[in-house]
Tab-separated table of C-alpha atoms in Angstrom:
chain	number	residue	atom	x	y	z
A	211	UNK	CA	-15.186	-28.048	25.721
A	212	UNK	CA	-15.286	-31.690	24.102
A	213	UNK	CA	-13.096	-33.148	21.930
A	214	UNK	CA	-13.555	-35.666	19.595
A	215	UNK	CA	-11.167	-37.471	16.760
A	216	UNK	CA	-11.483	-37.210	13.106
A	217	UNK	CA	-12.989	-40.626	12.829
A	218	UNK	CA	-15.945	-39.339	15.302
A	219	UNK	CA	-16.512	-36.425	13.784
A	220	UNK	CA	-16.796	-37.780	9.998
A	221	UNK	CA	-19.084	-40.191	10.983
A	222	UNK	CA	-21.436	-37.305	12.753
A	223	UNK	CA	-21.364	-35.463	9.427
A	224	UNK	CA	-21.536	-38.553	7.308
A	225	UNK	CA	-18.667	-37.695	5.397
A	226	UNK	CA	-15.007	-39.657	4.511
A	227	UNK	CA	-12.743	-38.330	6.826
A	228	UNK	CA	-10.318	-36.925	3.685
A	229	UNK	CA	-13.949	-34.361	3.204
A	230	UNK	CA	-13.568	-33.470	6.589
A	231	UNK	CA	-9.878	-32.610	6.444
A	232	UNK	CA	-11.073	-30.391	3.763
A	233	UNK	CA	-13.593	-28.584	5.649
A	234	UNK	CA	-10.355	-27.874	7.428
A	235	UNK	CA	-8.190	-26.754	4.148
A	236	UNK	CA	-11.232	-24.414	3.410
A	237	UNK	CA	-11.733	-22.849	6.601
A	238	UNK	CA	-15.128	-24.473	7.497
A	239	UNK	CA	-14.073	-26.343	10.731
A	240	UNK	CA	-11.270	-26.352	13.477
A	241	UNK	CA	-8.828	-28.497	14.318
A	242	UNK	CA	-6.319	-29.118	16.880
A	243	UNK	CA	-3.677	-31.859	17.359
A	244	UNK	CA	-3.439	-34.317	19.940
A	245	UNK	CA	-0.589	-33.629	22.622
A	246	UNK	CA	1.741	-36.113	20.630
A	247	UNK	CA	0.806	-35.032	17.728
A	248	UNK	CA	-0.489	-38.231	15.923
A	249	UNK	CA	-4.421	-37.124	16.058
A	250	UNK	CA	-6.585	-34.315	15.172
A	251	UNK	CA	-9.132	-33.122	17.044
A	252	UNK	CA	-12.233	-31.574	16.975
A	253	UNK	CA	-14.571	-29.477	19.119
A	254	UNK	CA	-18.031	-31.762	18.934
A	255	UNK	CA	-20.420	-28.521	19.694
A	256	UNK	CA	-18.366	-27.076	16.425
A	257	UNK	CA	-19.129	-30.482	14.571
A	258	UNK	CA	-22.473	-30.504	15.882
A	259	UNK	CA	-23.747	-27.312	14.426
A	260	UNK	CA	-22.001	-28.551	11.434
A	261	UNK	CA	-24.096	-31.504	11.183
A	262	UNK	CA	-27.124	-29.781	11.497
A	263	UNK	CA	-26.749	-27.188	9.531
A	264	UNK	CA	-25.423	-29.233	6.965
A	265	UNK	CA	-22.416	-29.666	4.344
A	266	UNK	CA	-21.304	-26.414	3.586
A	267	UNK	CA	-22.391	-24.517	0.014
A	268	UNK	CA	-21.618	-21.955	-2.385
A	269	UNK	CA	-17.400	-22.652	-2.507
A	270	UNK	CA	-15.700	-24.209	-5.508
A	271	UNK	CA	-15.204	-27.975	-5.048
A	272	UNK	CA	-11.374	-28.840	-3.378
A	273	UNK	CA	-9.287	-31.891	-4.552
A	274	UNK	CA	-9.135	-34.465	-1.719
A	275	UNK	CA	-7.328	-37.854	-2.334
A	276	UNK	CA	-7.152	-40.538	-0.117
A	277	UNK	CA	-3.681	-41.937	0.644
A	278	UNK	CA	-2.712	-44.019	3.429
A	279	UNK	CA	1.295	-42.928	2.522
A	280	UNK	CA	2.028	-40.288	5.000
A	281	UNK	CA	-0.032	-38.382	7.575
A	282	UNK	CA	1.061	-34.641	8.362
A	283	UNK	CA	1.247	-33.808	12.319
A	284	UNK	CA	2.025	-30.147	14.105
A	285	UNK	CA	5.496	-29.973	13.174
A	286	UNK	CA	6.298	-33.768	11.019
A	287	UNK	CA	5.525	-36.307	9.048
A	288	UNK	CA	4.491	-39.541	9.933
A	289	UNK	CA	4.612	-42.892	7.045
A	290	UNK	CA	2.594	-44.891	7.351
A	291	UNK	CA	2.111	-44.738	11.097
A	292	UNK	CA	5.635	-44.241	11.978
A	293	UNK	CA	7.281	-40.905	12.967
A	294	UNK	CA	9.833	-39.990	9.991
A	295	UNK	CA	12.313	-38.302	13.014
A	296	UNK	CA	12.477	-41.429	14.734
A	297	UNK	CA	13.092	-43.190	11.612
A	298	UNK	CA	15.890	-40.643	10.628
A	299	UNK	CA	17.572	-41.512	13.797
A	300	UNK	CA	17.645	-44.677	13.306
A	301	UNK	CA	17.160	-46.216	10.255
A	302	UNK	CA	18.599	-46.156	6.353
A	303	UNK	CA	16.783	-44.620	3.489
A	304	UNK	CA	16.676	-47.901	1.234
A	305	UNK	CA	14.411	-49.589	4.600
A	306	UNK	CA	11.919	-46.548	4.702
A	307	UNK	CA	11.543	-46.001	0.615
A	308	UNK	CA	10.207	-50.072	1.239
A	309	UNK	CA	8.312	-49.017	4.351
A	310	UNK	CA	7.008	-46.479	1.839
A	311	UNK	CA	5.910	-49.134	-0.747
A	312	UNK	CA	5.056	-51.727	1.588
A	313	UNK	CA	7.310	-53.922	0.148
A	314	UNK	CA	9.712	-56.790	1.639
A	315	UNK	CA	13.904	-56.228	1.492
A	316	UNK	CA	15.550	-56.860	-1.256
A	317	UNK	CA	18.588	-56.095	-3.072
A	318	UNK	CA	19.067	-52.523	-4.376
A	319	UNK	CA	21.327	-51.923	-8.031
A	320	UNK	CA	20.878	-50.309	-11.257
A	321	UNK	CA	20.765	-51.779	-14.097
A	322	UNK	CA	24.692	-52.440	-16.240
A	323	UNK	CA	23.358	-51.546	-19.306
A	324	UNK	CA	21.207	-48.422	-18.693
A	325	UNK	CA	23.807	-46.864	-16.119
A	326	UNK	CA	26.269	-47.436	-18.858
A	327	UNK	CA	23.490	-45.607	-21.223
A	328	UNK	CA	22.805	-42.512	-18.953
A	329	UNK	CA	26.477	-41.790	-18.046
A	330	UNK	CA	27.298	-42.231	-21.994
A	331	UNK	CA	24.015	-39.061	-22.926
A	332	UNK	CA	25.556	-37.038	-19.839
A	333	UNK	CA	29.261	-36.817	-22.035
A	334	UNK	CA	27.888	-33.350	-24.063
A	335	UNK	CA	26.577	-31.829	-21.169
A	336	UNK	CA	28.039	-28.608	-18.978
A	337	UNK	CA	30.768	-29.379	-16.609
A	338	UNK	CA	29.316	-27.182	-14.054
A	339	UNK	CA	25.291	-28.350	-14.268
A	340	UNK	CA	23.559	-28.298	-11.707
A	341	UNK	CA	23.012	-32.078	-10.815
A	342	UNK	CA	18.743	-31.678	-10.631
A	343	UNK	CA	19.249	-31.058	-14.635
A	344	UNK	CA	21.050	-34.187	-14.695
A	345	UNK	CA	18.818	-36.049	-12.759
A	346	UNK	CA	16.178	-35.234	-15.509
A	347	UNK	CA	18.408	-36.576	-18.326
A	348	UNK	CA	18.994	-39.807	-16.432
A	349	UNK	CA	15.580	-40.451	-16.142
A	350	UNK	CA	14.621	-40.058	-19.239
A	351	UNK	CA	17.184	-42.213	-20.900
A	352	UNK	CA	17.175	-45.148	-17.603
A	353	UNK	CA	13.157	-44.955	-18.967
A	354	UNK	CA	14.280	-45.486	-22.370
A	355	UNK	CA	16.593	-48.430	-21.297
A	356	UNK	CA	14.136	-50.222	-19.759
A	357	UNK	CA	11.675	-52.786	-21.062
A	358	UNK	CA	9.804	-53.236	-18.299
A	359	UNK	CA	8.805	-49.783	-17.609
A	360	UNK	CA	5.227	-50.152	-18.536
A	361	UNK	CA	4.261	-53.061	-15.507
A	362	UNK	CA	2.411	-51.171	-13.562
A	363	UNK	CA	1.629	-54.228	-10.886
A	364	UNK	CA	2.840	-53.073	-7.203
A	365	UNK	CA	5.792	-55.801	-7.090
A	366	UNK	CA	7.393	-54.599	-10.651
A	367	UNK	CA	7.059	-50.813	-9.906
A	368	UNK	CA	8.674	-51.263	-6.643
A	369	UNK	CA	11.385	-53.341	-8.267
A	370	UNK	CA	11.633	-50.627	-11.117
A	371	UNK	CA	11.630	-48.135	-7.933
A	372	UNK	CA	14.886	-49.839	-6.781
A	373	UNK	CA	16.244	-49.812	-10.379
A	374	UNK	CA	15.440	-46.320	-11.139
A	375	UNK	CA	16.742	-44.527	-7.613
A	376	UNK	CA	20.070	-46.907	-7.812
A	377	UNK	CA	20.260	-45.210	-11.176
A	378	UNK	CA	20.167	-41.897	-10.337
A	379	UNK	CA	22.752	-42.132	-7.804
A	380	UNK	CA	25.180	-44.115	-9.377
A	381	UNK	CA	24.701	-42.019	-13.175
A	382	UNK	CA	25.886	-38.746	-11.470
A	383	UNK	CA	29.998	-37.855	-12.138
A	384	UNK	CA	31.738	-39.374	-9.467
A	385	UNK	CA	33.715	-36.461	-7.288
A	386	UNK	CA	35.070	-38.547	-4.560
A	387	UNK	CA	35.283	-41.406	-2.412
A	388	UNK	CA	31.985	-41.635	-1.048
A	389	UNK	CA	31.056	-45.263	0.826
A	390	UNK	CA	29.673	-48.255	-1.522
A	391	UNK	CA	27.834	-49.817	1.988
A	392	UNK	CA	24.550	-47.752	0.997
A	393	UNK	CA	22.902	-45.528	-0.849
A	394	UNK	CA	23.480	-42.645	1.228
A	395	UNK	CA	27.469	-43.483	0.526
A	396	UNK	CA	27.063	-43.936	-2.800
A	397	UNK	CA	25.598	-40.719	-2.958
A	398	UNK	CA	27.706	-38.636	-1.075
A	399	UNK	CA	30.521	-39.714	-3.635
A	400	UNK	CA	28.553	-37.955	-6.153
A	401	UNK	CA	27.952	-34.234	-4.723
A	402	UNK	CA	30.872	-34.213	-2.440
A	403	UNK	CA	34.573	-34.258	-3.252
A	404	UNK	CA	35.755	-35.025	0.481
A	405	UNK	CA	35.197	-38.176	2.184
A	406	UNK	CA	32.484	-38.795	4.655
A	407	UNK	CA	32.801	-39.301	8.412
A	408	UNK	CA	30.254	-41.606	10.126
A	409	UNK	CA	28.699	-38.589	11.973
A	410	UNK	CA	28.070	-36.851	8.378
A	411	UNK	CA	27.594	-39.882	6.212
A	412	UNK	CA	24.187	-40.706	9.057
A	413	UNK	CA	23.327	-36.693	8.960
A	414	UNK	CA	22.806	-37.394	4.719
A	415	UNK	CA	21.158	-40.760	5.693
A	416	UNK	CA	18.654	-38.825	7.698
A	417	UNK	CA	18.030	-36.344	5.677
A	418	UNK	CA	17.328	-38.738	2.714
A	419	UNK	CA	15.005	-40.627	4.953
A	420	UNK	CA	13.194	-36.614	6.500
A	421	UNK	CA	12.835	-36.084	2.654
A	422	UNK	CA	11.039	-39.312	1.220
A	423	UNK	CA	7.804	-38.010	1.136
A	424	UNK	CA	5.699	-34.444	2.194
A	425	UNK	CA	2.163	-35.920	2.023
A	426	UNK	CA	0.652	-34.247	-1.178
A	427	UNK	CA	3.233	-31.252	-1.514
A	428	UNK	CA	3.087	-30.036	-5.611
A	429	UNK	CA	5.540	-32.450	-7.199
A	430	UNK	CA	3.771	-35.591	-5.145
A	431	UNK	CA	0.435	-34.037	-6.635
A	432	UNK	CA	2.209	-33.447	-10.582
A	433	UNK	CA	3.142	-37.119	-9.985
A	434	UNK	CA	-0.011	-38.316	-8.527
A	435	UNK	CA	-1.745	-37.019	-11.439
A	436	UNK	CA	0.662	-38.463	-14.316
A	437	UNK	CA	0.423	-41.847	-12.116
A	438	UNK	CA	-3.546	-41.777	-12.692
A	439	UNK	CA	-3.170	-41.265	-16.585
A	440	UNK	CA	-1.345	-44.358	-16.241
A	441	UNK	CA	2.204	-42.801	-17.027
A	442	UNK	CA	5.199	-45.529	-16.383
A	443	UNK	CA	7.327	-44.937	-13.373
A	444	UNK	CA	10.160	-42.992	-15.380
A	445	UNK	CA	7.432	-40.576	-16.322
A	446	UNK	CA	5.930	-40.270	-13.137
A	447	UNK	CA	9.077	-39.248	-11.873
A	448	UNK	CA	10.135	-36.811	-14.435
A	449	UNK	CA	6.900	-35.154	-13.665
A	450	UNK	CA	7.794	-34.741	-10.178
A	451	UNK	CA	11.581	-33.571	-11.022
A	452	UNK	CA	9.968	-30.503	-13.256
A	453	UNK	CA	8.271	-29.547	-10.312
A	454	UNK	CA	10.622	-29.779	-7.825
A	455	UNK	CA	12.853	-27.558	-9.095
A	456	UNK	CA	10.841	-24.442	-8.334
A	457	UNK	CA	11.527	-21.924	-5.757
A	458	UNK	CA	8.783	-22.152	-3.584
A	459	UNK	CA	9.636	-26.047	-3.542
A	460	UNK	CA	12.939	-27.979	-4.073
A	461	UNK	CA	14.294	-25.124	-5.012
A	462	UNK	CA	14.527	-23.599	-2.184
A	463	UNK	CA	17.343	-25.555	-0.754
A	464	UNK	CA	19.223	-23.785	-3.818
A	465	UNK	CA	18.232	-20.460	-2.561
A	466	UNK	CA	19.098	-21.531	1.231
A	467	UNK	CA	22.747	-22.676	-0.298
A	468	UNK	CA	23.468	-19.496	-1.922
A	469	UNK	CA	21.961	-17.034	1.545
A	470	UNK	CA	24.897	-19.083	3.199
A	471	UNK	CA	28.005	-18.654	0.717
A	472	UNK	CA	27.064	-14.675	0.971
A	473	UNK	CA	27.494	-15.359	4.600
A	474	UNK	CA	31.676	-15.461	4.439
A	475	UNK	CA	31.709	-14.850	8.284
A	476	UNK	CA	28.701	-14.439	11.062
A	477	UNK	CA	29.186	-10.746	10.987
A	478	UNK	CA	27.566	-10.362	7.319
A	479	UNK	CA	23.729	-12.442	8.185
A	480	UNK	CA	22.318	-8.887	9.220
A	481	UNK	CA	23.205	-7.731	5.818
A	482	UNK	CA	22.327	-10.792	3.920
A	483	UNK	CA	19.111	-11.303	5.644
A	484	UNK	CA	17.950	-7.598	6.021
A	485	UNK	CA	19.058	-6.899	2.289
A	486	UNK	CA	16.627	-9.508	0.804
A	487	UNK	CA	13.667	-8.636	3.389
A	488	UNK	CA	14.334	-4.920	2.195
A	489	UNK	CA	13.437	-6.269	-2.132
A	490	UNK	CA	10.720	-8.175	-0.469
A	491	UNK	CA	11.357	-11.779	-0.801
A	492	UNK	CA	10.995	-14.719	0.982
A	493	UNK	CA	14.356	-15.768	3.215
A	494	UNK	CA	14.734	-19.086	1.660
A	495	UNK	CA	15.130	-21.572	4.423
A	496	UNK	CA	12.409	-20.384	6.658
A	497	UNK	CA	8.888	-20.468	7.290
A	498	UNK	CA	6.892	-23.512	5.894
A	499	UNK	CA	2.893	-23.932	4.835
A	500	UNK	CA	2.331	-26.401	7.413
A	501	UNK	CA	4.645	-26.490	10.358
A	502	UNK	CA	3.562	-22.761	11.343
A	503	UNK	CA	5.906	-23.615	14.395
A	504	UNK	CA	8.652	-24.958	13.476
A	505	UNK	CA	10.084	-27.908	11.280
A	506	UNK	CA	10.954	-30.603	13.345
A	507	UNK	CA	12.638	-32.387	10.300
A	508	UNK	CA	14.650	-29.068	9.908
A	509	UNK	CA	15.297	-29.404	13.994
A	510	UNK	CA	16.854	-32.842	13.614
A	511	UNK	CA	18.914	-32.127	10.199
A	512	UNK	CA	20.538	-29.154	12.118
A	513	UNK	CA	21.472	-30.488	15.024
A	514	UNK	CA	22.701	-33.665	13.378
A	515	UNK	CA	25.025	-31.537	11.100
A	516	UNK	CA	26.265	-29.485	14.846
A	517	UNK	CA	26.782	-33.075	16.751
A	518	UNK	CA	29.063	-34.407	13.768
A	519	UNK	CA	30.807	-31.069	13.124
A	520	UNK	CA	30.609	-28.781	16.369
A	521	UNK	CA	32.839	-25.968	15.849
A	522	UNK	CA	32.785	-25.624	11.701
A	523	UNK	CA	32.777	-22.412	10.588
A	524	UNK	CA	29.716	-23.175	8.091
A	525	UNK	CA	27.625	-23.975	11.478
A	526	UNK	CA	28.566	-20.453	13.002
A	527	UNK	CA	27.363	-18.326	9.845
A	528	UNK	CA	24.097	-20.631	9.852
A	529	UNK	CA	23.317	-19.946	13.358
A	530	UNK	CA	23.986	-16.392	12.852
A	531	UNK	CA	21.404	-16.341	10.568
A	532	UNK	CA	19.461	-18.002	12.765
A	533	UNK	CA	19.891	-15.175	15.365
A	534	UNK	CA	18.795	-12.248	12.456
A	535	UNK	CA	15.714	-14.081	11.004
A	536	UNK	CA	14.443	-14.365	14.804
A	537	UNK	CA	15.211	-10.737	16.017
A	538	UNK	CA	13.076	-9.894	12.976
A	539	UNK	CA	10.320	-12.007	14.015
A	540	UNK	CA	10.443	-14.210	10.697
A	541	UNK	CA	8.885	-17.760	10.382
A	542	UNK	CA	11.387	-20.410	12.058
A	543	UNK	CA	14.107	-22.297	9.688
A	544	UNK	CA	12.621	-25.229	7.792
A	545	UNK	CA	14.880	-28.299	6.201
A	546	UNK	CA	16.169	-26.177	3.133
A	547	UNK	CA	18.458	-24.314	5.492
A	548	UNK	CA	19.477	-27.440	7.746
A	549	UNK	CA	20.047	-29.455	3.961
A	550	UNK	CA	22.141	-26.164	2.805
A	551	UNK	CA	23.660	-25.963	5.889
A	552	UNK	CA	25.019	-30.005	5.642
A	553	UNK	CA	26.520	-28.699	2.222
A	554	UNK	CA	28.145	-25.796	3.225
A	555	UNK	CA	29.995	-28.436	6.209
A	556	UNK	CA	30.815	-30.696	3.967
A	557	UNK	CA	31.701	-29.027	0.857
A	558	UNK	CA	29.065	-30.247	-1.183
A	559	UNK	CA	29.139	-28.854	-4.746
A	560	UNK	CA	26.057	-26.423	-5.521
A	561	UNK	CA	22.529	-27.879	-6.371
A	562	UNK	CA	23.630	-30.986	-3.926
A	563	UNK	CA	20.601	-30.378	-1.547
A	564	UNK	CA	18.013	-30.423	-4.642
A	565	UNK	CA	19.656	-33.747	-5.557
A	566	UNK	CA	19.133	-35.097	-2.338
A	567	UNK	CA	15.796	-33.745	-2.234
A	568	UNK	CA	15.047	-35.212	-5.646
A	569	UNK	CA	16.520	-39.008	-5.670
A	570	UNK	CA	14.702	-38.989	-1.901
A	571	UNK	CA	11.516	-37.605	-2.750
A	572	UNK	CA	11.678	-40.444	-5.337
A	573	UNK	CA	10.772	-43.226	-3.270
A	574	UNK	CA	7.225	-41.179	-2.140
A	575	UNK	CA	6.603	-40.280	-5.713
A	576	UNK	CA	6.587	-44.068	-6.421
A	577	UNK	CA	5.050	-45.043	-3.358
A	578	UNK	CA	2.163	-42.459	-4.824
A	579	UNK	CA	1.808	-43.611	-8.073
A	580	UNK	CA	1.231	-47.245	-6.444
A	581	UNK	CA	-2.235	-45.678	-4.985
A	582	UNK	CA	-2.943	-44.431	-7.802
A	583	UNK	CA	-2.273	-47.189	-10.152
A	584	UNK	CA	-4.397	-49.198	-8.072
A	585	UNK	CA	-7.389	-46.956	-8.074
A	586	UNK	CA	-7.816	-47.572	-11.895
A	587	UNK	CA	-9.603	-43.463	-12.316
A	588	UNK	CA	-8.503	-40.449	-13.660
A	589	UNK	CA	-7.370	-37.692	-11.030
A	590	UNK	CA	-9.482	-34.913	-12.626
A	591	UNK	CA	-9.217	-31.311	-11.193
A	592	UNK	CA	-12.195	-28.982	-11.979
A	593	UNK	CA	-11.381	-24.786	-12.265
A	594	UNK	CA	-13.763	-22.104	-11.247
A	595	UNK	CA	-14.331	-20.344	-14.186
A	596	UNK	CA	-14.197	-16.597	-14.114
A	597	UNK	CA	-13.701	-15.712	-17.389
A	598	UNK	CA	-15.561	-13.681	-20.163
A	599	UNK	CA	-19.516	-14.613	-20.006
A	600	UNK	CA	-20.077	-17.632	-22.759
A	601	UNK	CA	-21.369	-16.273	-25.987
């Protein structure tokens, strides 16, 4: 059997390589990945029946946007040519948000006077909120405090980017020390009342960086779509924040948090894990749309959290429930239990792995809207009607 790469292939069909990827989505062609998992590949007698036959017929039309952001492999993301787990290891979030953007170094604050303005509309709100909920009232008033919000040129969004992320970190109640030397620090200050060890502080670091950006998961699509109405920055980003907070996305970290807590000692996963399998629900944590396999972002996370902590009780309960969810067969862990399992070791307050999730997912929201404020069209999704018959 021959294979051939994408570029190959779309040029045999005479189609953009993005319509070819969704002959994949739709079930029309094959794929398989490369042994390092940077290329996809495609059986040429498959592509050559394909050609001949011609482009399929008779199935509703399927969204495909072009985006040279992030590329999806067998079990991670790569942006913009680079493997995110190799940049985890090494690198800090505020470098791969600009990677992200394309976009030189620069110097990353919030602004006095709109910090000062979002910390002031935060002074009614419930002690014990979840922080997502005050992420979204950040934004919105950080949006408000801005006058520059509506340049939608590449160099002021990205400087806006810088603005608005610096924001939402440093808005947040303060619960502890935290470390000023980067964003990651500054963070950690706000969902964490105990202070960070190096080991820790670079497993947050690395998940911040694992977490910039999922290719076109549902918020990145909300956000892509506000971006081509030409919605500022602020909105774009409160579009992806309502989003995020579902269950089957952001969320789910949330869900993965609270599996854990009802895990007092390794002894009770059985019960916690067989009790929500017996209502029929999903084991947040575990099993992902794309890495049918595994999550090699999860992978990483995980055994960050065991190198800088081995021995923690947290880590023992996780990897019991490791142990039940694969004598039952169930899809492998994903990043929502590694991110809930870096709380539960460091005594992270709840909600702390959707915040992380949200002020990281940021920077590939932005990065998103960039495309799409540069394409200059209208992202316009077309249903399949199957209603009444028109009168």
């Amino acid at each position: 059997m021959e294979w051939i790469d994408a570029a190959s292939a779309a040029e045999r069909l005479g189609v953009k390589p993005a319509t070819l990827y969704a002959y994949v989505s739709r079930g029309v062609l094959k794929r398989r990945h490369s042994e390092d998992g940077r290329r996809s590949l495609f059986d040429a007698d498959e592509i050559e029946r394909l050609a001949r036959r011609g482009r399929p017929r008779g199935q509703p039309p399927e969204l495909v946007i072009e985006s040279a952001i992030t590329a999806l492999g067998v079990d991670r993301p790569y942006y913009r040519g680079l493997d995110a787990i190799d940049l985890a290891r090494t690198g800090t979030f505020e470098s791969v948000a600009e990677w992200l953007w394309s976009a030189p170094s620069a110097r990353w604050a919030s602004d006095p006077a709109a910090l000062q303005a979002a910390v002031t509309a935060q002074h009614g709100l419930a002690g014990d909120l979840l922080p997502l909920d005050r992420l979204q009232v950040i934004t919105t008033v950080l949006g408000a405090s801005d006058s520059l919000r509506y340049q939608l040129d590449q160099e002021s969004v990205v400087a806006t980017g810088r603005r608005l992320i610096c924001g939402l970190v440093d808005a947040l109640p303060a619960l502890g020390p935290g470390d000023p030397g980067s964003l990651a620090g500054r963070l950690w200050g706000k969902i964490c009342p105990n202070p960070p060890t190096p080991a820790l502080l670079h497993a947050l670091q690395a998940a911040m960086i694992l977490l910039a950006d999922h290719e076109l998961a549902a918020s990145t699509l909300a956000a892509r779509v506000a971006a081509s109405a030409k919605a500022d920055p602020y909105a774009v980003v409160l579009t992806g924040l309502g989003v995020l907070g579902g269950p089957l996305h952001g969320g789910a970290s949330y869900g993965a948090e609270r599996l854990l807590a009802e895990v007092a000692e390794p002894g009770q996963a059985p019960r916690a894990v067989g009790d929500r399998v017996r209502r029929g629900e999903r084991i947040p944590g575990f099993g992902h749309s794309i890495y049918k396999n595994g999550d090699a972002r999860g992978a990483l996370l995980l055994d960050l959290v065991e190198a800088a902590a081995p021995g923690h009780g947290r880590l023992a309960a996780a990897r019991a429930v490791l142990v039940e969810v694969r004598r039952r067969r169930l899809p492998e862990h994903n990043i929502d239990l590694a991110l809930a399992t870096l709380g539960a070791v460091t005594g992270m307050i709840p909600g702390a792995g959707e915040a992380i999730f949200a002020v990281s997912r940021t920077a590939g929201w932005l990065a998103h809207a960039m495309e799409e404020y540069a394409r200059r069209s209208l992202l316009r999704l077309r249903a399949a009607y199957v209603g009444p018959p028109l009168q």
